[in-house]
Short mmCIF file of C-alpha atoms in Angstrom, two decimals:
data_model
loop_
_atom_site.label_atom_id
_atom_site.label_comp_id
_atom_site.label_asym_id
_atom_site.label_seq_id
_atom_site.Cartn_x
_atom_site.Cartn_y
_atom_site.Cartn_z
CA MET A 1275 -25.80 19.53 -19.30
CA TYR A 1276 -23.30 18.95 -22.12
CA VAL A 1277 -19.77 20.23 -21.43
CA SER A 1278 -17.50 20.59 -24.42
CA ARG A 1279 -13.89 19.47 -24.28
CA ARG A 1280 -12.84 23.05 -24.82
CA ASP A 1281 -14.90 24.35 -21.88
CA PHE A 1282 -13.73 21.52 -19.67
CA LEU A 1283 -10.07 22.24 -20.37
CA LYS A 1284 -10.55 25.95 -19.89
CA LYS A 1285 -12.16 25.51 -16.49
CA ALA A 1286 -9.51 23.06 -15.32
CA GLY A 1287 -6.72 25.39 -16.33
CA ALA A 1288 -5.94 23.61 -19.60
CA THR A 1289 -3.51 21.32 -17.85
CA ALA A 1290 -2.39 17.98 -19.20
CA PHE A 1291 -3.93 16.37 -16.14
CA ALA A 1292 -7.35 17.86 -16.87
CA ALA A 1293 -7.20 16.69 -20.46
CA THR A 1294 -6.43 13.14 -19.39
CA ALA A 1295 -9.16 13.10 -16.76
CA PHE A 1296 -11.73 14.34 -19.27
CA SER A 1297 -10.65 11.76 -21.83
CA ASP A 1298 -10.97 9.00 -19.24
CA LEU A 1299 -14.51 10.10 -18.45
CA LEU A 1300 -15.46 10.04 -22.10
CA MET A 1301 -14.20 6.47 -22.44
CA ALA A 1302 -15.97 5.23 -19.30
CA ASP A 1303 -18.56 2.54 -19.94
CA PRO A 1304 -21.96 4.19 -19.26
CA ALA A 1305 -23.46 0.76 -18.52
CA LYS A 1306 -21.24 0.38 -15.46
CA LYS A 1307 -22.60 2.19 -12.45
CA LEU A 1308 -21.11 3.12 -9.13
CA TRP A 1309 -21.96 0.83 -6.23
CA PHE A 1310 -21.60 3.67 -3.75
CA ASP A 1311 -22.86 7.23 -3.47
CA ILE A 1312 -20.53 10.22 -3.46
CA SER A 1313 -20.65 12.99 -0.87
CA LEU A 1314 -18.49 16.05 -0.35
CA ALA A 1315 -16.68 16.57 2.95
CA GLU A 1316 -16.65 20.25 3.84
CA TRP A 1317 -13.03 19.95 4.97
CA SER A 1318 -12.08 19.79 1.28
CA LEU A 1319 -12.80 23.53 1.26
CA HIS A 1320 -11.24 24.39 4.62
CA LYS A 1321 -8.76 26.90 3.19
CA ALA A 1322 -11.51 28.95 1.56
CA LEU A 1323 -13.69 28.65 4.66
CA PHE A 1324 -10.97 29.78 7.05
CA LYS A 1325 -10.22 32.69 4.73
CA LYS A 1326 -13.93 33.63 4.85
CA GLU A 1327 -14.20 33.27 1.08
CA LEU A 1328 -17.06 30.87 1.84
CA THR A 1329 -19.33 30.23 4.78
CA ASN A 1330 -20.96 27.06 6.01
CA LEU A 1331 -24.27 28.36 4.68
CA ASP A 1332 -22.78 28.52 1.17
CA PHE A 1333 -21.72 24.88 1.26
CA PRO A 1334 -24.90 23.06 0.11
CA ALA A 1335 -25.35 25.21 -3.01
CA LEU A 1336 -21.67 25.06 -3.88
CA ALA A 1337 -21.57 21.27 -3.56
CA LYS A 1338 -24.46 20.90 -6.00
CA LYS A 1339 -23.82 23.70 -8.48
CA GLU A 1340 -20.03 23.58 -8.73
CA PHE A 1341 -19.39 19.86 -8.26
CA GLY A 1342 -22.68 18.13 -9.02
CA ILE A 1343 -22.74 16.47 -5.58
CA SER A 1344 -26.03 16.11 -3.71
CA ILE A 1345 -24.80 14.76 -0.36
CA VAL A 1346 -22.77 16.85 2.08
CA GLU A 1347 -20.66 16.23 5.18
CA TYR A 1348 -20.45 19.23 7.48
CA VAL A 1349 -17.56 20.14 9.80
CA ASN A 1350 -18.63 21.64 13.12
CA GLN A 1351 -15.66 24.02 13.18
CA PHE A 1352 -17.41 26.14 10.57
CA PHE A 1353 -20.58 26.65 12.62
CA LYS A 1354 -19.19 25.93 16.08
CA ASP A 1355 -21.59 28.20 18.00
CA LYS A 1356 -24.70 27.28 16.00
CA ALA A 1357 -25.50 23.75 17.21
CA GLU A 1358 -28.52 24.99 19.15
CA ASP A 1359 -29.37 28.00 16.97
CA LYS A 1360 -32.62 26.93 15.29
CA THR A 1361 -32.78 30.07 13.15
CA TYR A 1362 -29.38 29.29 11.69
CA LEU A 1363 -30.12 25.58 11.30
CA ASN A 1364 -33.43 26.35 9.58
CA ASP A 1365 -31.59 28.59 7.13
CA LEU A 1366 -29.14 25.75 6.43
CA ILE A 1367 -32.00 23.28 5.97
CA GLN A 1368 -33.71 25.63 3.52
CA ARG A 1369 -30.52 25.91 1.48
CA GLN A 1370 -30.30 22.12 1.40
CA LYS A 1371 -33.88 21.93 0.13
CA ASP A 1372 -33.41 24.71 -2.41
CA ASN A 1373 -30.49 22.84 -3.96
CA GLY A 1374 -31.74 19.25 -3.66
CA VAL A 1375 -29.00 18.41 -1.18
CA THR A 1376 -29.13 16.00 1.76
CA ALA A 1377 -26.87 16.00 4.81
CA HIS A 1378 -24.99 12.81 5.63
CA LEU A 1379 -22.97 13.64 8.72
CA ILE A 1380 -21.27 16.27 10.86
CA MET A 1381 -17.58 15.88 11.67
CA ILE A 1382 -17.08 16.92 15.29
CA ASP A 1383 -13.80 18.35 16.56
CA GLY A 1384 -12.88 20.42 19.59
CA GLU A 1385 -15.40 18.85 21.96
CA GLY A 1386 -13.01 16.55 23.80
CA GLY A 1387 -11.65 13.06 23.40
CA LEU A 1388 -13.93 10.14 24.16
CA GLY A 1389 -10.89 8.10 25.16
CA GLU A 1390 -9.61 10.43 27.89
CA LEU A 1391 -8.50 8.45 30.94
CA ASP A 1392 -9.90 10.90 33.51
CA ALA A 1393 -13.56 9.89 33.92
CA ALA A 1394 -14.74 13.45 34.62
CA VAL A 1395 -12.98 14.82 31.54
CA ARG A 1396 -14.27 11.95 29.42
CA ASN A 1397 -17.86 12.35 30.65
CA LYS A 1398 -17.69 16.07 29.91
CA ALA A 1399 -16.59 15.23 26.35
CA VAL A 1400 -19.53 12.84 26.02
CA GLU A 1401 -21.93 15.57 27.17
CA ASN A 1402 -20.35 18.13 24.83
CA HIS A 1403 -21.40 15.94 21.91
CA TYR A 1404 -25.08 15.77 22.91
CA ARG A 1405 -25.95 19.06 21.20
CA TRP A 1406 -24.27 17.87 18.01
CA VAL A 1407 -26.27 14.65 18.04
CA GLU A 1408 -29.41 16.77 18.25
CA ALA A 1409 -28.18 19.21 15.59
CA ALA A 1410 -27.38 16.30 13.26
CA LYS A 1411 -30.88 14.93 13.73
CA TYR A 1412 -32.40 18.35 13.07
CA LEU A 1413 -30.41 18.79 9.85
CA GLY A 1414 -31.43 15.36 8.57
CA CYS A 1415 -28.03 13.72 9.07
CA LYS A 1416 -27.65 10.07 9.93
CA THR A 1417 -24.30 10.33 11.68
CA ILE A 1418 -21.75 12.32 13.65
CA ARG A 1419 -18.01 11.64 13.40
CA VAL A 1420 -16.17 11.85 16.72
CA ASN A 1421 -12.64 11.45 18.08
CA ALA A 1422 -11.61 8.65 20.43
CA PHE A 1423 -8.31 10.12 21.51
CA GLY A 1424 -6.83 10.26 24.99
CA LYS A 1425 -3.46 10.39 26.76
CA GLY A 1426 -2.09 7.08 27.95
CA SER A 1427 -1.13 3.66 26.66
CA PHE A 1428 -3.07 2.13 23.80
CA GLU A 1429 -4.63 -0.31 26.27
CA GLU A 1430 -5.69 2.45 28.67
CA ILE A 1431 -7.14 4.63 25.91
CA ALA A 1432 -9.02 1.64 24.47
CA LYS A 1433 -10.70 0.94 27.80
CA SER A 1434 -11.70 4.58 28.18
CA ALA A 1435 -12.88 4.84 24.55
CA VAL A 1436 -15.15 1.85 24.98
CA ASP A 1437 -16.75 3.64 27.93
CA GLY A 1438 -17.00 7.05 26.23
CA LEU A 1439 -18.26 5.73 22.90
CA GLY A 1440 -20.68 3.42 24.65
CA LYS A 1441 -22.25 6.26 26.63
CA LEU A 1442 -22.50 8.57 23.63
CA GLY A 1443 -23.76 5.74 21.45
CA GLU A 1444 -26.56 4.97 23.88
CA PHE A 1445 -27.61 8.63 23.94
CA ALA A 1446 -27.45 8.93 20.14
CA ALA A 1447 -29.45 5.73 19.66
CA LYS A 1448 -32.48 7.48 21.17
CA THR A 1449 -32.54 9.83 18.18
CA GLY A 1450 -31.48 7.31 15.56
CA ILE A 1451 -28.06 8.89 15.05
CA ASN A 1452 -24.87 6.92 14.38
CA VAL A 1453 -21.62 7.70 16.18
CA ILE A 1454 -18.56 6.88 14.11
CA VAL A 1455 -14.83 7.13 14.72
CA GLU A 1456 -12.38 8.06 11.98
CA ASN A 1457 -8.78 6.92 11.97
CA HIS A 1458 -7.62 10.39 12.93
CA GLY A 1459 -4.12 10.07 14.35
CA GLY A 1460 -2.67 8.44 17.43
CA SER A 1461 -4.12 5.10 18.50
CA SER A 1462 -7.16 5.56 16.24
CA SER A 1463 -4.91 5.28 13.17
CA ASN A 1464 -4.03 1.74 14.18
CA GLY A 1465 -6.67 -0.34 12.41
CA GLN A 1466 -6.34 -3.26 14.78
CA TRP A 1467 -6.75 -0.99 17.81
CA LEU A 1468 -9.84 0.80 16.49
CA SER A 1469 -11.54 -2.35 15.25
CA GLY A 1470 -10.88 -3.87 18.68
CA VAL A 1471 -12.59 -0.91 20.35
CA MET A 1472 -15.59 -1.30 18.03
CA LYS A 1473 -15.86 -4.98 18.89
CA GLN A 1474 -15.95 -4.17 22.58
CA VAL A 1475 -18.47 -1.30 22.25
CA ASN A 1476 -20.75 -3.65 20.33
CA LEU A 1477 -23.52 -1.15 19.55
CA LYS A 1478 -25.29 -1.11 16.18
CA ASN A 1479 -25.11 2.67 15.90
CA VAL A 1480 -21.40 2.97 16.78
CA GLY A 1481 -18.96 2.34 13.96
CA THR A 1482 -16.06 3.62 11.91
CA LEU A 1483 -15.28 6.04 9.11
CA PRO A 1484 -12.23 4.56 7.36
CA ASP A 1485 -10.17 7.41 5.93
CA PHE A 1486 -7.91 6.26 3.10
CA GLY A 1487 -5.15 8.68 4.09
CA ASN A 1488 -5.19 9.08 7.88
CA PHE A 1489 -2.96 6.23 9.00
CA CYS A 1490 -0.19 8.24 10.64
CA ILE A 1491 0.09 7.14 14.28
CA THR A 1492 2.85 9.49 15.43
CA ARG A 1493 4.34 12.62 13.90
CA LYS A 1494 7.74 14.24 14.28
CA ASP A 1495 9.29 17.37 12.79
CA GLY A 1496 6.28 17.95 10.55
CA GLY A 1497 6.30 14.44 9.08
CA CYS A 1498 4.96 11.02 9.89
CA ALA A 1499 7.28 9.04 12.17
CA GLU A 1500 5.10 5.93 12.47
CA SER A 1501 2.38 4.86 10.07
CA TYR A 1502 -0.03 1.97 9.72
CA ASP A 1503 -0.59 0.17 6.43
CA ARG A 1504 -3.58 1.92 4.86
CA TYR A 1505 -4.84 -1.15 3.03
CA GLN A 1506 -4.63 -3.39 6.08
CA GLY A 1507 -6.17 -0.68 8.23
CA THR A 1508 -9.06 -0.11 5.84
CA LYS A 1509 -9.71 -3.85 5.69
CA GLU A 1510 -9.83 -4.03 9.50
CA LEU A 1511 -12.18 -1.06 9.81
CA MET A 1512 -14.62 -1.94 7.03
CA PRO A 1513 -16.75 -4.41 9.06
CA TYR A 1514 -17.82 -1.47 11.22
CA ALA A 1515 -17.92 1.23 8.51
CA LYS A 1516 -20.91 3.52 8.10
CA GLY A 1517 -19.17 5.56 5.43
CA VAL A 1518 -15.68 5.94 3.97
CA SER A 1519 -13.53 9.01 3.49
CA ALA A 1520 -11.97 9.16 0.02
CA LYS A 1521 -8.88 11.13 0.98
CA THR A 1522 -6.61 12.49 -1.76
CA TYR A 1523 -3.57 14.73 -1.86
CA ASP A 1524 -1.69 14.66 -5.17
CA PHE A 1525 -2.40 13.18 -8.59
CA ASP A 1526 -0.22 11.91 -11.43
CA GLU A 1527 -0.63 12.89 -15.08
CA LYS A 1528 -3.23 10.13 -15.55
CA GLY A 1529 -5.45 11.42 -12.78
CA ASN A 1530 -4.54 8.72 -10.27
CA CYS A 1531 -3.98 9.47 -6.60
CA ILE A 1532 -0.25 9.21 -5.89
CA GLU A 1533 -0.51 8.21 -2.23
CA THR A 1534 -3.28 5.62 -2.51
CA ASP A 1535 -3.98 2.93 -5.10
CA TYR A 1536 -7.69 3.54 -5.53
CA THR A 1537 -8.27 0.32 -7.46
CA LYS A 1538 -6.79 -1.66 -4.57
CA ILE A 1539 -8.48 0.23 -1.76
CA LEU A 1540 -11.92 0.41 -3.40
CA LYS A 1541 -11.76 -3.34 -3.96
CA ILE A 1542 -11.22 -3.77 -0.22
CA VAL A 1543 -14.24 -1.56 0.40
CA LYS A 1544 -16.40 -3.42 -2.09
CA ASP A 1545 -15.32 -6.86 -0.90
CA ALA A 1546 -16.55 -5.86 2.57
CA GLY A 1547 -20.05 -5.56 1.11
CA PHE A 1548 -20.11 -1.77 1.43
CA LYS A 1549 -22.72 0.10 -0.61
CA GLY A 1550 -22.88 3.34 1.32
CA ILE A 1551 -21.39 6.80 0.91
CA ALA A 1552 -17.82 7.71 -0.04
CA GLY A 1553 -16.99 11.24 1.02
CA ILE A 1554 -14.54 13.25 -1.05
CA GLU A 1555 -11.90 14.82 1.20
CA TYR A 1556 -9.20 16.57 -0.78
CA GLU A 1557 -6.25 17.90 1.23
CA GLY A 1558 -3.63 18.50 -1.44
CA SER A 1559 -1.78 21.69 -2.28
CA LYS A 1560 -0.69 21.28 -5.91
CA LEU A 1561 -4.23 21.57 -7.22
CA SER A 1562 -6.67 24.19 -5.99
CA GLU A 1563 -9.40 23.00 -3.65
CA TYR A 1564 -11.95 23.16 -6.46
CA ASP A 1565 -9.79 21.27 -8.95
CA GLY A 1566 -8.76 18.74 -6.30
CA ILE A 1567 -12.38 17.97 -5.50
CA LYS A 1568 -13.17 17.54 -9.19
CA ALA A 1569 -10.13 15.33 -9.69
CA THR A 1570 -11.17 13.10 -6.78
CA LYS A 1571 -14.72 12.84 -8.08
CA ALA A 1572 -13.44 11.91 -11.55
CA LEU A 1573 -11.17 9.29 -9.98
CA LEU A 1574 -14.03 7.69 -8.03
CA GLU A 1575 -16.31 7.70 -11.06
CA ARG A 1576 -13.64 6.18 -13.27
CA VAL A 1577 -12.21 3.56 -10.94
CA GLY A 1578 -15.31 2.66 -8.94
CA PRO A 1579 -17.16 0.76 -11.68
CA THR A 1580 -14.06 -1.26 -12.58
CA VAL A 1581 -13.47 -3.00 -9.24
#
């Protein structure tokens, strides 16, 4: 569908940023195609979802109709009690079908850390994820994203995470589901640590979800006290990647992400031989959630073909 410059600017709030982004899209070489697919992470809309302005059931249609995205990444927090509710899941599947949308993964939180040192606690966390493996399979997903956190030294957590991820990976393999770990704070945001865990787990269906922005290891007073180099970390995680999370916060007047050099980081991703799915995950506050998602999509479509 043709969108005039006037309509584009009006919908984006007639900001200078929107004008630049639209101009960049017009100048993009149509012969150059993306070497990855784009999905939308539901967390990009977490403010609206927590405010009940949207529901999880609304997500597939919104992704397609508002943003032109046909692949979605669910977050279990927004249908926490529905993992085994076939009526609900069938409704969600029907909405996917009605809108030509496919499900890529479910991000799992609140079910326990797979790197907990206490074996009983860790095994309970593994078992808590079983229903989400089955729900992911039912929805047509390929993957669930889990957390490998625990309390202890990096070495102790690594040993426990190898055990927890190994057990869950073996269970998930029976249904053809991948189990992937995102750099999500603590030890997992250390690229060398997480890649080392992956090497020890050594299962084809257990891998990583490199997030371009989640490389804060420790926080203090609301800020990041210790961080890991995002480019080095992404490079270390890419050999095990079964997706990437295109995290954005703020943009400059040219539509570039301020925190991350997308040309540099996408080159790292491409050089690793990746041709999978890049999930948009906008977490900024200066742009609305809708505009932030659109800005991230425009950035990927503009920069992706150039690297």
